[in-house]
Structures are given as C-alpha cells and as structure tokens.
Amino acid sequence: MITVGLLGCGNIGRVIAAGQENFKITAVYDVVPARVEAFGKEFDAKPFSDFTAFLAEPTDIIVEAASVLAATEHAQEVLEAGKDIVIMSVGALADIEYRSRLIETARQLKRKIHIPSGAIMGLDNISIGQISRIDKFVLRTTKNPASLAREATERTQLFSGKAHDCVRQYPKNTNVAESLSIACGRDVDVELWMDPNEDRNMHEIFFEGEFGEAYIRVRNLPSPDNPATSYLAALSILTLLKNLDNPLVIGA
C-alpha cells in the first residue's frame, strides 16, 4: 500500500481522497487549520498546518494539489526530504531556472517529479517532440468569460504568443500550456479565447511534424464543487497514483 502525503485540502484533494484504493492518504497539509482538521477527520489522515512536521511524517510520495505558489514554495523541500512528488500546479515549472534546479535535485537524490496529464490528453505522444522534428505546435484554449473574471458578448481572443509569455500575463491559465511545453521540449504557441457561448473549458491541440499530424480537442466538465477546476485534471492524478506500483507501464 502506497502512503501519500497530500498538500492541499481543496476540491482536487477531495477527489483524490474519495478515490483511495491501492494507496492511502496518511498525512494532509493545508495553510487553513480548520480545513485540514476537518479533512483529516473525514478521510482518516493525520492533519498538519506545519509543513516541516508534515514532511517528517513517513509517506512514500507527496501530492501537491494546492496552487502554483504552494508548488514553488515546497517542491524543493519535498525532494530534499527524500520523497517523490506529484505536481498538479505545473505553472510553477514555467520558471526555467527553478525547474532546472528541481530536476537536478531529483537526479542527485534519485527521486521522481511526476507531472499528471491534467486537463488534456496526449502528453505521452507529444513527447516525441524531444526526438523528432515538429513543424506546428499550437494550443488553443477557449473559456467562458466568467471563468476568466471578464465579460464579453462575442468570441474574443485575449492572447496569442508563446507559452512562457502567457504564463506572465495569465498565471491562472498556464498548467496545460506548461505541461505541453515540458512534454515536447519546446514552447507551445498559445491562443487564449473567451466565448460567452462556451459552457466548458475547451483545449484544442494542433500538432504536426515528420510523424504526421494530430488534432486533439478536450471539453472539460468542471470538478464537483469547484467550477474553476477541471474534473479531468483531478482524475488524472488519481489515475497516476493508482498505477504507481503497477508493473505494467502504459504510454511512458
């Protein structure tokens, strides 16, 4: 049984906790004491509001399901504590220097940094861009204006450019772009649109190269109790955890 330390007791954390099967969340951390206490009691996990004490608890892997800020602040500590980490808030790795430092720490300590598929599909084959010529690599994300805290009466483009620039301008909409860029080994070209007629978060990937061409479209339903989070993103972490100890590895 794999033991998990959960960093973040929000909606994604609840989806993961509700899906425990061949893994057990034994420790949980959150900056809000009342929230972590309630979460720990509900899911029979030891609650912590002190991160050092949380890390000292014997767990096999830490799952970050909180925020880009939380991932940035704590991922290095997790690796240095001799534990693998799952990073949900992949936008934290947009800082190339920070990412390189994390990877080097993991390499030296023989630890793993896991990036779940998140709100999209196809990351496994997108990684062929690391070894093969890619001619076109575009992510087109379309959201309802309300999810972007904006108003619009017609379809409107908010951004067009490279992923690293999108990270700076729209930090809350970077996880998919950053996951794709890391997988491929090159910055994806990003288009961010808002459309009052779109009731879901939609991601379209256009991928062409010497292998041929691919088009992927994902229209995500919101996660239960949190319309700002994709349910697929939460499920992707759950799937990753369920397969950590599976000797049959698919798509990697």
Short mmCIF file of C-alpha atoms in Angstrom, two decimals:
data_model
loop_
_atom_site.label_atom_id
_atom_site.label_comp_id
_atom_site.label_asym_id
_atom_site.label_seq_id
_atom_site.Cartn_x
_atom_site.Cartn_y
_atom_site.Cartn_z
CA MET A 1 0.00 0.00 0.00
CA ILE A 2 1.49 3.31 -1.11
CA THR A 3 1.26 6.02 1.54
CA VAL A 4 0.54 9.55 0.34
CA GLY A 5 1.06 12.97 1.87
CA LEU A 6 -1.49 15.39 0.41
CA LEU A 7 -0.52 19.05 0.10
CA GLY A 8 -3.80 20.94 -0.25
CA CYS A 9 -7.26 20.07 1.05
CA GLY A 10 -9.34 21.68 -1.69
CA ASN A 11 -11.60 20.18 -4.33
CA ILE A 12 -8.89 18.19 -6.13
CA GLY A 13 -7.68 16.82 -2.82
CA ARG A 14 -11.19 15.61 -2.04
CA VAL A 15 -11.48 13.82 -5.39
CA ILE A 16 -8.18 12.06 -4.71
CA ALA A 17 -9.16 11.14 -1.15
CA ALA A 18 -12.54 9.78 -2.25
CA GLY A 19 -10.79 7.54 -4.78
CA GLN A 20 -8.32 5.84 -2.45
CA GLU A 21 -7.90 2.21 -3.39
CA ASN A 22 -4.37 0.81 -3.62
CA PHE A 23 -2.95 3.90 -1.90
CA LYS A 24 -3.69 5.56 1.43
CA ILE A 25 -3.50 9.25 2.30
CA THR A 26 -1.93 9.18 5.75
CA ALA A 27 -0.97 12.85 6.14
CA VAL A 28 -2.55 16.07 4.92
CA TYR A 29 -1.29 19.67 4.97
CA ASP A 30 -3.11 22.94 4.43
CA VAL A 31 -2.48 26.53 5.50
CA VAL A 32 -6.02 26.76 6.89
CA PRO A 33 -6.05 24.82 10.21
CA ALA A 34 -9.82 24.33 10.35
CA ARG A 35 -9.91 22.97 6.80
CA VAL A 36 -7.08 20.49 7.30
CA GLU A 37 -8.52 19.31 10.62
CA ALA A 38 -11.92 18.63 9.03
CA PHE A 39 -10.33 16.94 6.02
CA GLY A 40 -8.13 14.73 8.18
CA LYS A 41 -11.06 13.66 10.31
CA GLU A 42 -13.25 12.87 7.30
CA PHE A 43 -10.62 10.80 5.49
CA ASP A 44 -8.75 9.32 8.46
CA ALA A 45 -5.47 11.14 7.79
CA LYS A 46 -3.16 12.96 10.19
CA PRO A 47 -3.65 16.75 9.75
CA PHE A 48 -0.78 19.25 9.70
CA SER A 49 -0.56 23.03 9.48
CA ASP A 50 3.21 22.96 9.93
CA PHE A 51 4.95 21.90 6.72
CA THR A 52 8.16 20.68 8.39
CA ALA A 53 6.16 18.35 10.63
CA PHE A 54 4.11 17.21 7.62
CA LEU A 55 7.27 16.27 5.72
CA ALA A 56 8.63 14.37 8.71
CA GLU A 57 5.62 12.05 8.62
CA PRO A 58 6.56 8.72 6.92
CA THR A 59 4.97 8.79 3.45
CA ASP A 60 6.08 7.38 0.09
CA ILE A 61 5.08 10.33 -2.07
CA ILE A 62 3.76 13.89 -1.72
CA VAL A 63 0.94 15.10 -3.94
CA GLU A 64 0.70 18.87 -4.49
CA ALA A 65 -2.93 19.77 -5.16
CA ALA A 66 -2.94 23.35 -3.94
CA SER A 67 -1.54 26.16 -6.11
CA VAL A 68 1.41 27.39 -8.15
CA LEU A 69 2.59 29.26 -5.05
CA ALA A 70 2.48 26.10 -2.93
CA ALA A 71 4.36 24.10 -5.54
CA THR A 72 7.01 26.81 -5.85
CA GLU A 73 7.47 27.09 -2.10
CA HIS A 74 7.55 23.41 -1.20
CA ALA A 75 8.63 21.15 -4.10
CA GLN A 76 12.34 21.59 -3.37
CA GLU A 77 11.79 20.76 0.32
CA VAL A 78 9.90 17.60 -0.61
CA LEU A 79 12.72 16.31 -2.80
CA GLU A 80 15.35 17.20 -0.20
CA ALA A 81 13.33 15.22 2.34
CA GLY A 82 13.92 12.17 0.14
CA LYS A 83 10.38 11.91 -1.26
CA ASP A 84 8.94 11.81 -4.75
CA ILE A 85 6.39 14.49 -5.66
CA VAL A 86 3.38 14.85 -7.93
CA ILE A 87 3.00 18.45 -9.11
CA MET A 88 -0.51 19.41 -10.19
CA SER A 89 0.22 23.15 -10.47
CA VAL A 90 2.60 22.75 -13.40
CA GLY A 91 2.67 26.50 -13.96
CA ALA A 92 5.26 26.58 -11.16
CA LEU A 93 7.72 24.99 -13.59
CA ALA A 94 7.44 27.83 -16.09
CA ASP A 95 10.45 29.37 -14.37
CA ILE A 96 13.23 27.60 -16.28
CA GLU A 97 15.85 28.21 -13.59
CA TYR A 98 13.58 26.86 -10.87
CA ARG A 99 12.62 23.83 -12.97
CA SER A 100 16.27 23.04 -13.73
CA ARG A 101 17.13 23.24 -10.04
CA LEU A 102 14.31 20.87 -9.12
CA ILE A 103 15.32 18.37 -11.80
CA GLU A 104 18.95 18.45 -10.71
CA THR A 105 17.95 17.93 -7.07
CA ALA A 106 15.75 14.97 -8.06
CA ARG A 107 18.55 13.50 -10.16
CA GLN A 108 21.10 13.76 -7.37
CA LEU A 109 18.76 12.31 -4.75
CA LYS A 110 17.30 9.68 -7.15
CA ARG A 111 13.79 11.00 -6.70
CA LYS A 112 10.95 11.48 -9.21
CA ILE A 113 8.89 14.54 -10.16
CA HIS A 114 5.58 13.34 -11.61
CA ILE A 115 3.52 15.59 -13.91
CA PRO A 116 -0.03 14.26 -14.39
CA SER A 117 -1.81 14.69 -17.71
CA GLY A 118 -4.12 17.23 -16.11
CA ALA A 119 -6.89 18.79 -18.16
CA ILE A 120 -5.70 17.41 -21.52
CA MET A 121 -4.83 14.16 -23.28
CA GLY A 122 -1.94 13.01 -25.42
CA LEU A 123 1.07 14.11 -23.35
CA ASP A 124 2.74 10.73 -23.92
CA ASN A 125 2.98 11.12 -27.69
CA ILE A 126 3.55 14.88 -27.53
CA SER A 127 6.92 13.91 -26.03
CA ILE A 128 8.12 12.69 -29.43
CA GLY A 129 8.94 16.36 -29.99
CA GLN A 130 12.03 15.74 -27.86
CA ILE A 131 13.48 13.48 -30.58
CA SER A 132 11.59 14.34 -33.76
CA ARG A 133 11.05 17.41 -35.99
CA ILE A 134 7.87 19.32 -35.13
CA ASP A 135 6.53 21.87 -37.62
CA LYS A 136 3.40 23.08 -35.84
CA PHE A 137 2.56 23.04 -32.14
CA VAL A 138 -0.44 25.14 -31.08
CA LEU A 139 -2.69 25.12 -28.03
CA ARG A 140 -6.00 26.95 -28.42
CA THR A 141 -7.85 27.36 -25.12
CA THR A 142 -11.41 28.66 -25.03
CA LYS A 143 -13.21 29.55 -21.82
CA ASN A 144 -16.41 31.21 -20.76
CA PRO A 145 -15.68 34.87 -19.80
CA ALA A 146 -16.95 34.22 -16.26
CA SER A 147 -14.18 31.68 -15.62
CA LEU A 148 -11.69 34.40 -16.56
CA ALA A 149 -13.44 37.03 -14.39
CA ARG A 150 -14.31 39.02 -17.52
CA GLU A 151 -17.35 39.99 -19.55
CA ALA A 152 -17.89 39.54 -23.29
CA THR A 153 -20.82 39.39 -25.69
CA GLU A 154 -18.91 37.67 -28.51
CA ARG A 155 -15.97 35.35 -29.04
CA THR A 156 -12.81 37.35 -28.31
CA GLN A 157 -9.11 36.49 -28.43
CA LEU A 158 -7.22 37.55 -25.32
CA PHE A 159 -3.74 36.26 -26.11
CA SER A 160 -1.60 34.91 -28.92
CA GLY A 161 2.05 34.03 -28.37
CA LYS A 162 4.45 31.66 -26.67
CA ALA A 163 3.61 29.71 -23.51
CA HIS A 164 6.21 31.49 -21.38
CA ASP A 165 4.62 34.87 -22.22
CA CYS A 166 1.13 33.53 -21.48
CA VAL A 167 2.38 32.45 -18.06
CA ARG A 168 3.31 36.03 -17.20
CA GLN A 169 0.06 37.55 -18.41
CA TYR A 170 -2.40 34.85 -17.35
CA PRO A 171 -0.79 32.93 -14.48
CA LYS A 172 -4.01 31.11 -13.56
CA ASN A 173 -4.34 29.61 -17.04
CA THR A 174 -0.89 28.10 -17.54
CA ASN A 175 -0.93 24.48 -16.39
CA VAL A 176 -1.96 22.97 -19.73
CA ALA A 177 0.44 25.12 -21.76
CA GLU A 178 3.32 24.34 -19.43
CA SER A 179 2.60 20.59 -19.38
CA LEU A 180 2.61 20.51 -23.19
CA SER A 181 5.81 22.55 -23.42
CA ILE A 182 7.65 20.33 -20.93
CA ALA A 183 6.45 17.16 -22.67
CA CYS A 184 7.50 18.34 -26.12
CA GLY A 185 10.74 20.02 -25.09
CA ARG A 186 9.75 23.29 -26.77
CA ASP A 187 7.37 26.17 -26.08
CA VAL A 188 3.86 25.64 -27.41
CA ASP A 189 2.22 28.52 -29.30
CA VAL A 190 -0.81 29.57 -27.25
CA GLU A 191 -4.11 31.16 -28.20
CA LEU A 192 -6.43 32.12 -25.34
CA TRP A 193 -10.05 32.88 -26.23
CA MET A 194 -13.17 33.74 -24.28
CA ASP A 195 -16.56 32.80 -25.66
CA PRO A 196 -19.89 33.53 -23.90
CA ASN A 197 -21.45 30.59 -25.76
CA GLU A 198 -18.92 28.06 -24.43
CA ASP A 199 -20.03 26.49 -21.15
CA ARG A 200 -16.90 24.35 -20.64
CA ASN A 201 -13.15 24.84 -20.69
CA MET A 202 -12.04 23.68 -24.14
CA HIS A 203 -8.46 22.86 -25.14
CA GLU A 204 -7.53 22.18 -28.77
CA ILE A 205 -4.06 20.91 -29.68
CA PHE A 206 -2.68 21.12 -33.22
CA PHE A 207 0.46 19.00 -33.60
CA GLU A 208 2.28 18.39 -36.87
CA GLY A 209 5.72 17.14 -37.83
CA GLU A 210 7.64 14.40 -39.56
CA PHE A 211 5.45 11.81 -37.78
CA GLY A 212 2.28 13.17 -39.45
CA GLU A 213 -0.38 15.32 -37.82
CA ALA A 214 -2.74 15.21 -34.86
CA TYR A 215 -5.68 17.23 -33.62
CA ILE A 216 -6.94 16.79 -30.06
CA ARG A 217 -9.97 18.54 -28.60
CA VAL A 218 -10.98 18.23 -24.96
CA ARG A 219 -14.05 19.94 -23.49
CA ASN A 220 -13.81 19.59 -19.74
CA LEU A 221 -16.64 19.33 -17.28
CA PRO A 222 -15.96 21.24 -14.06
CA SER A 223 -14.89 19.38 -10.95
CA PRO A 224 -17.61 18.81 -8.34
CA ASP A 225 -17.99 21.79 -6.00
CA ASN A 226 -15.44 23.90 -7.91
CA PRO A 227 -16.32 25.17 -11.42
CA ALA A 228 -12.82 26.67 -11.80
CA THR A 229 -11.20 23.22 -11.78
CA SER A 230 -11.37 20.57 -14.49
CA TYR A 231 -12.67 17.21 -13.28
CA LEU A 232 -10.32 15.51 -15.76
CA ALA A 233 -7.35 17.17 -14.04
CA ALA A 234 -8.36 15.69 -10.68
CA LEU A 235 -8.97 12.27 -12.20
CA SER A 236 -5.56 12.30 -13.90
CA ILE A 237 -3.81 12.49 -10.51
CA LEU A 238 -6.00 9.72 -9.16
CA THR A 239 -5.07 7.51 -12.13
CA LEU A 240 -1.37 8.28 -11.70
CA LEU A 241 -1.47 7.25 -8.04
CA LYS A 242 -3.40 4.06 -8.75
CA ASN A 243 -0.74 2.97 -11.24
CA LEU A 244 2.43 3.91 -9.35
CA ASP A 245 3.08 0.33 -8.26
CA ASN A 246 1.74 -1.34 -11.41
CA PRO A 247 4.49 -3.34 -13.16
CA LEU A 248 2.71 -2.78 -16.50
CA VAL A 249 3.55 0.76 -17.65
CA ILE A 250 1.46 2.24 -20.45
CA GLY A 251 2.33 5.29 -22.54
CA ALA A 252 5.60 6.19 -20.87
#
